Amino acid sequence: MSRRPMMAANWKMNKTVMEAEAYTAALLPRAADADEVDVAVFVPFTCLYQVSAMTQDTAVTAGAQNFYYEDSGAYTGEISAPMLLDVGAGAVLVGHSERRETFGETDDTVAKKTRRAVEAGLIPIVCVGETKEERDSGGMWDKVSGQVRRVIDELEDADGDSVVFAYEPIWAIGTGDTATPEDAQEAIGKIRDLLREITGEDFADGVRILYGGSVKPGNAAEIMAQDDVDGGLVGGASLDVESFVELVEAAQNAVAQTEQTEE
Ligand code: PGA
């Protein structure tokens, strides 16, 4: 991996404020040891203020799981980019498949959110991926490339380090059914090639593309060792802090291994 890897926890709709504080307190010293990995935790809005306050000026970035692209107004139930910045968040998940599938987010809203996050100085982790039916019917690349293209169309002159993509095949999320390391590499390599074609070398070489979908301590090392995989977005296995720390360590070991091979 030539890019700095990121290991990101997606807590989804889990944890009280007290649980979030205990987790963060346990994570901070361990994340500081993994100094070649960016560590991020995407937490419910209700814990975001506390987790952001605890992680200011540390090795951990606190992020939200969603936001709306307008800054204020009559959008009942929504949270804006300035509100996320106000509580100290540094990043935000955009277009997670659960948002797309359960809450009807479209490629268009995902693209607008990505653009607003970048403008606001929040790092968007933009999630893309296909369903099992799409994969089985040969429609995987149509779906994924369409999702990526729509986001890039909306971004004007963004740098590769202002946005992160996450390839998360929907059939692998929360199912225990992980993509093989080769499948993850193939899909992420294709996304990078597409980005090279539409945005140029610099963006494509700099942008980080994570893999997500049933990443756990037992399979992380192999997935992280793939050339184009720049880290993981982890749901289930991130809820327990010890298990998430093992994943951060797996990313750190992957860096060490790459350095050794290059020597
Ligand atoms: P999972 O979730 O690790 O539980 O499969 C990943 C995600 O949805 O981001």
PDB file of N, CA and C in Angstrom, residues 164-244:
ATOM      1  N   VAL A 164     -12.586   9.806   0.302  1.00  0.00           N
ATOM      2  CA  VAL A 164     -12.238   8.389   0.428  1.00  0.00           C
ATOM      3  C   VAL A 164     -13.425   7.611  -0.141  1.00  0.00           C
ATOM      4  N   PHE A 165     -13.155   6.565  -0.902  1.00  0.00           N
ATOM      5  CA  PHE A 165     -14.241   5.681  -1.349  1.00  0.00           C
ATOM      6  C   PHE A 165     -14.206   4.397  -0.524  1.00  0.00           C
ATOM      7  N   ALA A 166     -15.352   3.748  -0.389  1.00  0.00           N
ATOM      8  CA  ALA A 166     -15.389   2.419   0.224  1.00  0.00           C
ATOM      9  C   ALA A 166     -16.196   1.520  -0.695  1.00  0.00           C
ATOM     10  N   TYR A 167     -15.550   0.457  -1.181  1.00  0.00           N
ATOM     11  CA  TYR A 167     -16.279  -0.536  -1.966  1.00  0.00           C
ATOM     12  C   TYR A 167     -16.860  -1.550  -0.979  1.00  0.00           C
ATOM     13  N   GLU A 168     -18.194  -1.569  -0.913  1.00  0.00           N
ATOM     14  CA  GLU A 168     -18.872  -2.463   0.026  1.00  0.00           C
ATOM     15  C   GLU A 168     -19.936  -3.257  -0.714  1.00  0.00           C
ATOM     16  N   PRO A 169     -19.593  -4.450  -1.193  1.00  0.00           N
ATOM     17  CA  PRO A 169     -20.620  -5.266  -1.855  1.00  0.00           C
ATOM     18  C   PRO A 169     -21.729  -5.570  -0.840  1.00  0.00           C
ATOM     19  N   ILE A 170     -22.967  -5.301  -1.232  1.00  0.00           N
ATOM     20  CA  ILE A 170     -24.074  -5.366  -0.264  1.00  0.00           C
ATOM     21  C   ILE A 170     -24.258  -6.789   0.259  1.00  0.00           C
ATOM     22  N   TRP A 171     -23.972  -7.775  -0.588  1.00  0.00           N
ATOM     23  CA  TRP A 171     -24.137  -9.169  -0.178  1.00  0.00           C
ATOM     24  C   TRP A 171     -23.117  -9.577   0.892  1.00  0.00           C
ATOM     25  N   ALA A 172     -22.102  -8.751   1.111  1.00  0.00           N
ATOM     26  CA  ALA A 172     -21.087  -9.097   2.111  1.00  0.00           C
ATOM     27  C   ALA A 172     -21.289  -8.342   3.422  1.00  0.00           C
ATOM     28  N   ILE A 173     -22.247  -7.400   3.441  1.00  0.00           N
ATOM     29  CA  ILE A 173     -22.404  -6.566   4.633  1.00  0.00           C
ATOM     30  C   ILE A 173     -23.228  -7.269   5.688  1.00  0.00           C
ATOM     31  N   GLY A 174     -22.607  -7.480   6.839  1.00  0.00           N
ATOM     32  CA  GLY A 174     -23.317  -8.068   7.981  1.00  0.00           C
ATOM     33  C   GLY A 174     -23.738  -9.509   7.744  1.00  0.00           C
ATOM     34  N   THR A 175     -23.192 -10.151   6.731  1.00  0.00           N
ATOM     35  CA  THR A 175     -23.628 -11.514   6.390  1.00  0.00           C
ATOM     36  C   THR A 175     -22.581 -12.553   6.783  1.00  0.00           C
ATOM     37  N   GLY A 176     -21.369 -12.125   7.076  1.00  0.00           N
ATOM     38  CA  GLY A 176     -20.283 -13.058   7.340  1.00  0.00           C
ATOM     39  C   GLY A 176     -19.696 -13.583   6.031  1.00  0.00           C
ATOM     40  N   ASP A 177     -20.291 -13.170   4.926  1.00  0.00           N
ATOM     41  CA  ASP A 177     -19.937 -13.658   3.603  1.00  0.00           C
ATOM     42  C   ASP A 177     -18.990 -12.638   2.957  1.00  0.00           C
ATOM     43  N   THR A 178     -17.702 -12.703   3.298  1.00  0.00           N
ATOM     44  CA  THR A 178     -16.777 -11.674   2.803  1.00  0.00           C
ATOM     45  C   THR A 178     -16.409 -11.919   1.350  1.00  0.00           C
ATOM     46  N   ALA A 179     -16.149 -10.844   0.619  1.00  0.00           N
ATOM     47  CA  ALA A 179     -15.543 -11.018  -0.708  1.00  0.00           C
ATOM     48  C   ALA A 179     -14.165 -11.636  -0.487  1.00  0.00           C
ATOM     49  N   THR A 180     -13.696 -12.431  -1.435  1.00  0.00           N
ATOM     50  CA  THR A 180     -12.340 -12.957  -1.287  1.00  0.00           C
ATOM     51  C   THR A 180     -11.377 -11.775  -1.457  1.00  0.00           C
ATOM     52  N   PRO A 181     -10.151 -11.906  -0.948  1.00  0.00           N
ATOM     53  CA  PRO A 181      -9.187 -10.818  -1.139  1.00  0.00           C
ATOM     54  C   PRO A 181      -9.024 -10.491  -2.627  1.00  0.00           C
ATOM     55  N   GLU A 182      -9.095 -11.527  -3.483  1.00  0.00           N
ATOM     56  CA  GLU A 182      -8.947 -11.304  -4.929  1.00  0.00           C
ATOM     57  C   GLU A 182     -10.129 -10.517  -5.492  1.00  0.00           C
ATOM     58  N   ASP A 183     -11.345 -10.852  -5.008  1.00  0.00           N
ATOM     59  CA  ASP A 183     -12.537 -10.093  -5.451  1.00  0.00           C
ATOM     60  C   ASP A 183     -12.425  -8.631  -5.027  1.00  0.00           C
ATOM     61  N   ALA A 184     -11.979  -8.425  -3.789  1.00  0.00           N
ATOM     62  CA  ALA A 184     -11.862  -7.051  -3.278  1.00  0.00           C
ATOM     63  C   ALA A 184     -10.842  -6.283  -4.117  1.00  0.00           C
ATOM     64  N   GLN A 185      -9.701  -6.933  -4.381  1.00  0.00           N
ATOM     65  CA  GLN A 185      -8.648  -6.281  -5.187  1.00  0.00           C
ATOM     66  C   GLN A 185      -9.167  -5.977  -6.589  1.00  0.00           C
ATOM     67  N   GLU A 186      -9.882  -6.943  -7.183  1.00  0.00           N
ATOM     68  CA  GLU A 186     -10.331  -6.753  -8.557  1.00  0.00           C
ATOM     69  C   GLU A 186     -11.280  -5.557  -8.663  1.00  0.00           C
ATOM     70  N   ALA A 187     -12.251  -5.504  -7.733  1.00  0.00           N
ATOM     71  CA  ALA A 187     -13.237  -4.414  -7.792  1.00  0.00           C
ATOM     72  C   ALA A 187     -12.568  -3.074  -7.502  1.00  0.00           C
ATOM     73  N   ILE A 188     -11.730  -3.044  -6.490  1.00  0.00           N
ATOM     74  CA  ILE A 188     -11.117  -1.762  -6.093  1.00  0.00           C
ATOM     75  C   ILE A 188     -10.097  -1.319  -7.148  1.00  0.00           C
ATOM     76  N   GLY A 189      -9.387  -2.284  -7.722  1.00  0.00           N
ATOM     77  CA  GLY A 189      -8.455  -1.949  -8.811  1.00  0.00           C
ATOM     78  C   GLY A 189      -9.209  -1.342  -9.999  1.00  0.00           C
ATOM     79  N   LYS A 190     -10.385  -1.891 -10.297  1.00  0.00           N
ATOM     80  CA  LYS A 190     -11.182  -1.359 -11.418  1.00  0.00           C
ATOM     81  C   LYS A 190     -11.687   0.040 -11.117  1.00  0.00           C
ATOM     82  N   ILE A 191     -12.073   0.269  -9.859  1.00  0.00           N
ATOM     83  CA  ILE A 191     -12.535   1.617  -9.480  1.00  0.00           C
ATOM     84  C   ILE A 191     -11.374   2.603  -9.647  1.00  0.00           C
ATOM     85  N   ARG A 192     -10.187   2.176  -9.233  1.00  0.00           N
ATOM     86  CA  ARG A 192      -9.036   3.089  -9.367  1.00  0.00           C
ATOM     87  C   ARG A 192      -8.722   3.349 -10.845  1.00  0.00           C
ATOM     88  N   ASP A 193      -8.822   2.311 -11.666  1.00  0.00           N
ATOM     89  CA  ASP A 193      -8.573   2.503 -13.107  1.00  0.00           C
ATOM     90  C   ASP A 193      -9.586   3.476 -13.709  1.00  0.00           C
ATOM     91  N   LEU A 194     -10.849   3.335 -13.273  1.00  0.00           N
ATOM     92  CA  LEU A 194     -11.881   4.250 -13.769  1.00  0.00           C
ATOM     93  C   LEU A 194     -11.563   5.684 -13.337  1.00  0.00           C
ATOM     94  N   LEU A 195     -11.147   5.840 -12.087  1.00  0.00           N
ATOM     95  CA  LEU A 195     -10.807   7.178 -11.592  1.00  0.00           C
ATOM     96  C   LEU A 195      -9.610   7.754 -12.361  1.00  0.00           C
ATOM     97  N   ARG A 196      -8.681   6.868 -12.716  1.00  0.00           N
ATOM     98  CA  ARG A 196      -7.509   7.321 -13.481  1.00  0.00           C
ATOM     99  C   ARG A 196      -7.963   7.872 -14.829  1.00  0.00           C
ATOM    100  N   GLU A 197      -8.929   7.158 -15.416  1.00  0.00           N
ATOM    101  CA  GLU A 197      -9.430   7.542 -16.736  1.00  0.00           C
ATOM    102  C   GLU A 197     -10.198   8.873 -16.667  1.00  0.00           C
ATOM    103  N   ILE A 198     -11.005   9.072 -15.625  1.00  0.00           N
ATOM    104  CA  ILE A 198     -11.847  10.277 -15.636  1.00  0.00           C
ATOM    105  C   ILE A 198     -11.273  11.448 -14.842  1.00  0.00           C
ATOM    106  N   THR A 199     -10.349  11.203 -13.925  1.00  0.00           N
ATOM    107  CA  THR A 199      -9.833  12.334 -13.124  1.00  0.00           C
ATOM    108  C   THR A 199      -8.336  12.531 -13.298  1.00  0.00           C
ATOM    109  N   GLY A 200      -7.649  11.546 -13.854  1.00  0.00           N
ATOM    110  CA  GLY A 200      -6.196  11.662 -14.022  1.00  0.00           C
ATOM    111  C   GLY A 200      -5.417  10.923 -12.948  1.00  0.00           C
ATOM    112  N   GLU A 201      -4.087  10.824 -13.216  1.00  0.00           N
ATOM    113  CA  GLU A 201      -3.171  10.052 -12.362  1.00  0.00           C
ATOM    114  C   GLU A 201      -3.185  10.493 -10.909  1.00  0.00           C
ATOM    115  N   ASP A 202      -3.041  11.815 -10.706  1.00  0.00           N
ATOM    116  CA  ASP A 202      -2.791  12.307  -9.351  1.00  0.00           C
ATOM    117  C   ASP A 202      -3.927  11.936  -8.413  1.00  0.00           C
ATOM    118  N   PHE A 203      -5.148  12.202  -8.875  1.00  0.00           N
ATOM    119  CA  PHE A 203      -6.312  11.884  -8.050  1.00  0.00           C
ATOM    120  C   PHE A 203      -6.373  10.379  -7.803  1.00  0.00           C
ATOM    121  N   ALA A 204      -6.241   9.604  -8.865  1.00  0.00           N
ATOM    122  CA  ALA A 204      -6.413   8.150  -8.755  1.00  0.00           C
ATOM    123  C   ALA A 204      -5.341   7.516  -7.873  1.00  0.00           C
ATOM    124  N   ASP A 205      -4.117   8.047  -7.948  1.00  0.00           N
ATOM    125  CA  ASP A 205      -3.044   7.468  -7.131  1.00  0.00           C
ATOM    126  C   ASP A 205      -3.147   7.898  -5.675  1.00  0.00           C
ATOM    127  N   GLY A 206      -3.771   9.055  -5.435  1.00  0.00           N
ATOM    128  CA  GLY A 206      -3.834   9.570  -4.069  1.00  0.00           C
ATOM    129  C   GLY A 206      -5.074   9.140  -3.307  1.00  0.00           C
ATOM    130  N   VAL A 207      -6.159   8.863  -4.019  1.00  0.00           N
ATOM    131  CA  VAL A 207      -7.432   8.607  -3.333  1.00  0.00           C
ATOM    132  C   VAL A 207      -7.389   7.234  -2.645  1.00  0.00           C
ATOM    133  N   ARG A 208      -7.917   7.198  -1.436  1.00  0.00           N
ATOM    134  CA  ARG A 208      -7.955   5.919  -0.744  1.00  0.00           C
ATOM    135  C   ARG A 208      -9.283   5.216  -1.014  1.00  0.00           C
ATOM    136  N   ILE A 209      -9.188   3.910  -1.261  1.00  0.00           N
ATOM    137  CA  ILE A 209     -10.386   3.107  -1.493  1.00  0.00           C
ATOM    138  C   ILE A 209     -10.361   1.947  -0.492  1.00  0.00           C
ATOM    139  N   LEU A 210     -11.346   1.944   0.396  1.00  0.00           N
ATOM    140  CA  LEU A 210     -11.410   0.932   1.448  1.00  0.00           C
ATOM    141  C   LEU A 210     -12.273  -0.235   0.973  1.00  0.00           C
ATOM    142  N   TYR A 211     -12.116  -1.363   1.631  1.00  0.00           N
ATOM    143  CA  TYR A 211     -13.048  -2.475   1.420  1.00  0.00           C
ATOM    144  C   TYR A 211     -13.930  -2.592   2.666  1.00  0.00           C
ATOM    145  N   GLY A 212     -15.208  -2.857   2.468  1.00  0.00           N
ATOM    146  CA  GLY A 212     -16.099  -3.114   3.598  1.00  0.00           C
ATOM    147  C   GLY A 212     -17.025  -4.269   3.293  1.00  0.00           C
ATOM    148  N   GLY A 213     -17.382  -5.014   4.341  1.00  0.00           N
ATOM    149  CA  GLY A 213     -18.273  -6.169   4.180  1.00  0.00           C
ATOM    150  C   GLY A 213     -17.681  -7.356   4.917  1.00  0.00           C
ATOM    151  N   SER A 214     -18.141  -7.530   6.185  1.00  0.00           N
ATOM    152  CA  SER A 214     -17.698  -8.664   7.011  1.00  0.00           C
ATOM    153  C   SER A 214     -16.181  -8.747   7.197  1.00  0.00           C
ATOM    154  N   VAL A 215     -15.529  -7.594   7.270  1.00  0.00           N
ATOM    155  CA  VAL A 215     -14.104  -7.603   7.654  1.00  0.00           C
ATOM    156  C   VAL A 215     -14.034  -7.964   9.132  1.00  0.00           C
ATOM    157  N   LYS A 216     -13.125  -8.873   9.468  1.00  0.00           N
ATOM    158  CA  LYS A 216     -12.955  -9.261  10.873  1.00  0.00           C
ATOM    159  C   LYS A 216     -11.497  -9.645  11.103  1.00  0.00           C
ATOM    160  N   PRO A 217     -11.107  -9.808  12.384  1.00  0.00           N
ATOM    161  CA  PRO A 217      -9.698 -10.109  12.627  1.00  0.00           C
ATOM    162  C   PRO A 217      -9.174 -11.300  11.821  1.00  0.00           C
ATOM    163  N   GLY A 218     -10.004 -12.316  11.580  1.00  0.00           N
ATOM    164  CA  GLY A 218      -9.536 -13.499  10.869  1.00  0.00           C
ATOM    165  C   GLY A 218      -9.267 -13.295   9.380  1.00  0.00           C
ATOM    166  N   ASN A 219      -9.838 -12.272   8.752  1.00  0.00           N
ATOM    167  CA  ASN A 219      -9.622 -12.118   7.305  1.00  0.00           C
ATOM    168  C   ASN A 219      -8.954 -10.790   6.924  1.00  0.00           C
ATOM    169  N   ALA A 220      -8.722  -9.934   7.918  1.00  0.00           N
ATOM    170  CA  ALA A 220      -8.242  -8.582   7.600  1.00  0.00           C
ATOM    171  C   ALA A 220      -6.852  -8.575   6.965  1.00  0.00           C
ATOM    172  N   ALA A 221      -5.943  -9.411   7.474  1.00  0.00           N
ATOM    173  CA  ALA A 221      -4.553  -9.351   6.992  1.00  0.00           C
ATOM    174  C   ALA A 221      -4.497  -9.582   5.487  1.00  0.00           C
ATOM    175  N   GLU A 222      -5.217 -10.607   5.029  1.00  0.00           N
ATOM    176  CA  GLU A 222      -5.190 -10.952   3.598  1.00  0.00           C
ATOM    177  C   GLU A 222      -5.804  -9.848   2.737  1.00  0.00           C
ATOM    178  N   ILE A 223      -6.892  -9.271   3.251  1.00  0.00           N
ATOM    179  CA  ILE A 223      -7.557  -8.220   2.471  1.00  0.00           C
ATOM    180  C   ILE A 223      -6.671  -6.977   2.422  1.00  0.00           C
ATOM    181  N   MET A 224      -6.090  -6.614   3.577  1.00  0.00           N
ATOM    182  CA  MET A 224      -5.251  -5.402   3.644  1.00  0.00           C
ATOM    183  C   MET A 224      -3.977  -5.542   2.803  1.00  0.00           C
ATOM    184  N   ALA A 225      -3.572  -6.800   2.537  1.00  0.00           N
ATOM    185  CA  ALA A 225      -2.329  -7.008   1.787  1.00  0.00           C
ATOM    186  C   ALA A 225      -2.507  -6.729   0.290  1.00  0.00           C
ATOM    187  N   GLN A 226      -3.740  -6.548  -0.170  1.00  0.00           N
ATOM    188  CA  GLN A 226      -3.965  -6.319  -1.611  1.00  0.00           C
ATOM    189  C   GLN A 226      -3.499  -4.912  -2.011  1.00  0.00           C
ATOM    190  N   ASP A 227      -2.893  -4.834  -3.188  1.00  0.00           N
ATOM    191  CA  ASP A 227      -2.263  -3.580  -3.638  1.00  0.00           C
ATOM    192  C   ASP A 227      -3.171  -2.360  -3.602  1.00  0.00           C
ATOM    193  N   ASP A 228      -4.401  -2.530  -4.076  1.00  0.00           N
ATOM    194  CA  ASP A 228      -5.268  -1.350  -4.207  1.00  0.00           C
ATOM    195  C   ASP A 228      -6.175  -1.121  -3.008  1.00  0.00           C
ATOM    196  N   VAL A 229      -6.156  -2.030  -2.047  1.00  0.00           N
ATOM    197  CA  VAL A 229      -7.030  -1.901  -0.872  1.00  0.00           C
ATOM    198  C   VAL A 229      -6.317  -1.038   0.171  1.00  0.00           C
ATOM    199  N   ASP A 230      -6.929   0.103   0.487  1.00  0.00           N
ATOM    200  CA  ASP A 230      -6.262   1.066   1.375  1.00  0.00           C
ATOM    201  C   ASP A 230      -6.836   1.061   2.782  1.00  0.00           C
ATOM    202  N   GLY A 231      -7.499  -0.014   3.160  1.00  0.00           N
ATOM    203  CA  GLY A 231      -8.019  -0.084   4.515  1.00  0.00           C
ATOM    204  C   GLY A 231      -9.398  -0.695   4.530  1.00  0.00           C
ATOM    205  N   GLY A 232     -10.082  -0.561   5.673  1.00  0.00           N
ATOM    206  CA  GLY A 232     -11.379  -1.207   5.819  1.00  0.00           C
ATOM    207  C   GLY A 232     -12.413  -0.314   6.463  1.00  0.00           C
ATOM    208  N   LEU A 233     -13.673  -0.563   6.100  1.00  0.00           N
ATOM    209  CA  LEU A 233     -14.826   0.056   6.764  1.00  0.00           C
ATOM    210  C   LEU A 233     -15.574  -1.104   7.409  1.00  0.00           C
ATOM    211  N   VAL A 234     -15.663  -1.077   8.734  1.00  0.00           N
ATOM    212  CA  VAL A 234     -16.056  -2.271   9.468  1.00  0.00           C
ATOM    213  C   VAL A 234     -17.252  -2.007  10.364  1.00  0.00           C
ATOM    214  N   GLY A 235     -18.281  -2.822  10.208  1.00  0.00           N
ATOM    215  CA  GLY A 235     -19.455  -2.705  11.055  1.00  0.00           C
ATOM    216  C   GLY A 235     -19.358  -3.632  12.255  1.00  0.00           C
ATOM    217  N   GLY A 236     -19.905  -4.844  12.119  1.00  0.00           N
ATOM    218  CA  GLY A 236     -20.017  -5.788  13.238  1.00  0.00           C
ATOM    219  C   GLY A 236     -18.745  -5.949  14.055  1.00  0.00           C
ATOM    220  N   ALA A 237     -17.614  -6.156  13.381  1.00  0.00           N
ATOM    221  CA  ALA A 237     -16.370  -6.435  14.108  1.00  0.00           C
ATOM    222  C   ALA A 237     -15.735  -5.174  14.695  1.00  0.00           C
ATOM    223  N   SER A 238     -16.386  -4.022  14.509  1.00  0.00           N
ATOM    224  CA  SER A 238     -15.835  -2.808  15.128  1.00  0.00           C
ATOM    225  C   SER A 238     -16.529  -2.487  16.441  1.00  0.00           C
ATOM    226  N   LEU A 239     -17.595  -3.211  16.763  1.00  0.00           N
ATOM    227  CA  LEU A 239     -18.387  -2.835  17.947  1.00  0.00           C
ATOM    228  C   LEU A 239     -17.656  -3.160  19.240  1.00  0.00           C
ATOM    229  N   ASP A 240     -16.849  -4.202  19.193  1.00  0.00           N
ATOM    230  CA  ASP A 240     -16.035  -4.539  20.351  1.00  0.00           C
ATOM    231  C   ASP A 240     -14.674  -3.891  20.140  1.00  0.00           C
ATOM    232  N   VAL A 241     -14.236  -3.101  21.107  1.00  0.00           N
ATOM    233  CA  VAL A 241     -13.024  -2.310  20.886  1.00  0.00           C
ATOM    234  C   VAL A 241     -11.794  -3.191  20.685  1.00  0.00           C
ATOM    235  N   GLU A 242     -11.723  -4.322  21.378  1.00  0.00           N
ATOM    236  CA  GLU A 242     -10.543  -5.192  21.227  1.00  0.00           C
ATOM    237  C   GLU A 242     -10.470  -5.733  19.799  1.00  0.00           C
ATOM    238  N   SER A 243     -11.623  -6.094  19.260  1.00  0.00           N
ATOM    239  CA  SER A 243     -11.639  -6.621  17.903  1.00  0.00           C
ATOM    240  C   SER A 243     -11.271  -5.513  16.903  1.00  0.00           C
ATOM    241  N   PHE A 244     -11.757  -4.292  17.138  1.00  0.00           N
ATOM    242  CA  PHE A 244     -11.395  -3.191  16.228  1.00  0.00           C
ATOM    243  C   PHE A 244      -9.899  -2.889  16.313  1.00  0.00           C
TER     244      PHE A 244
END
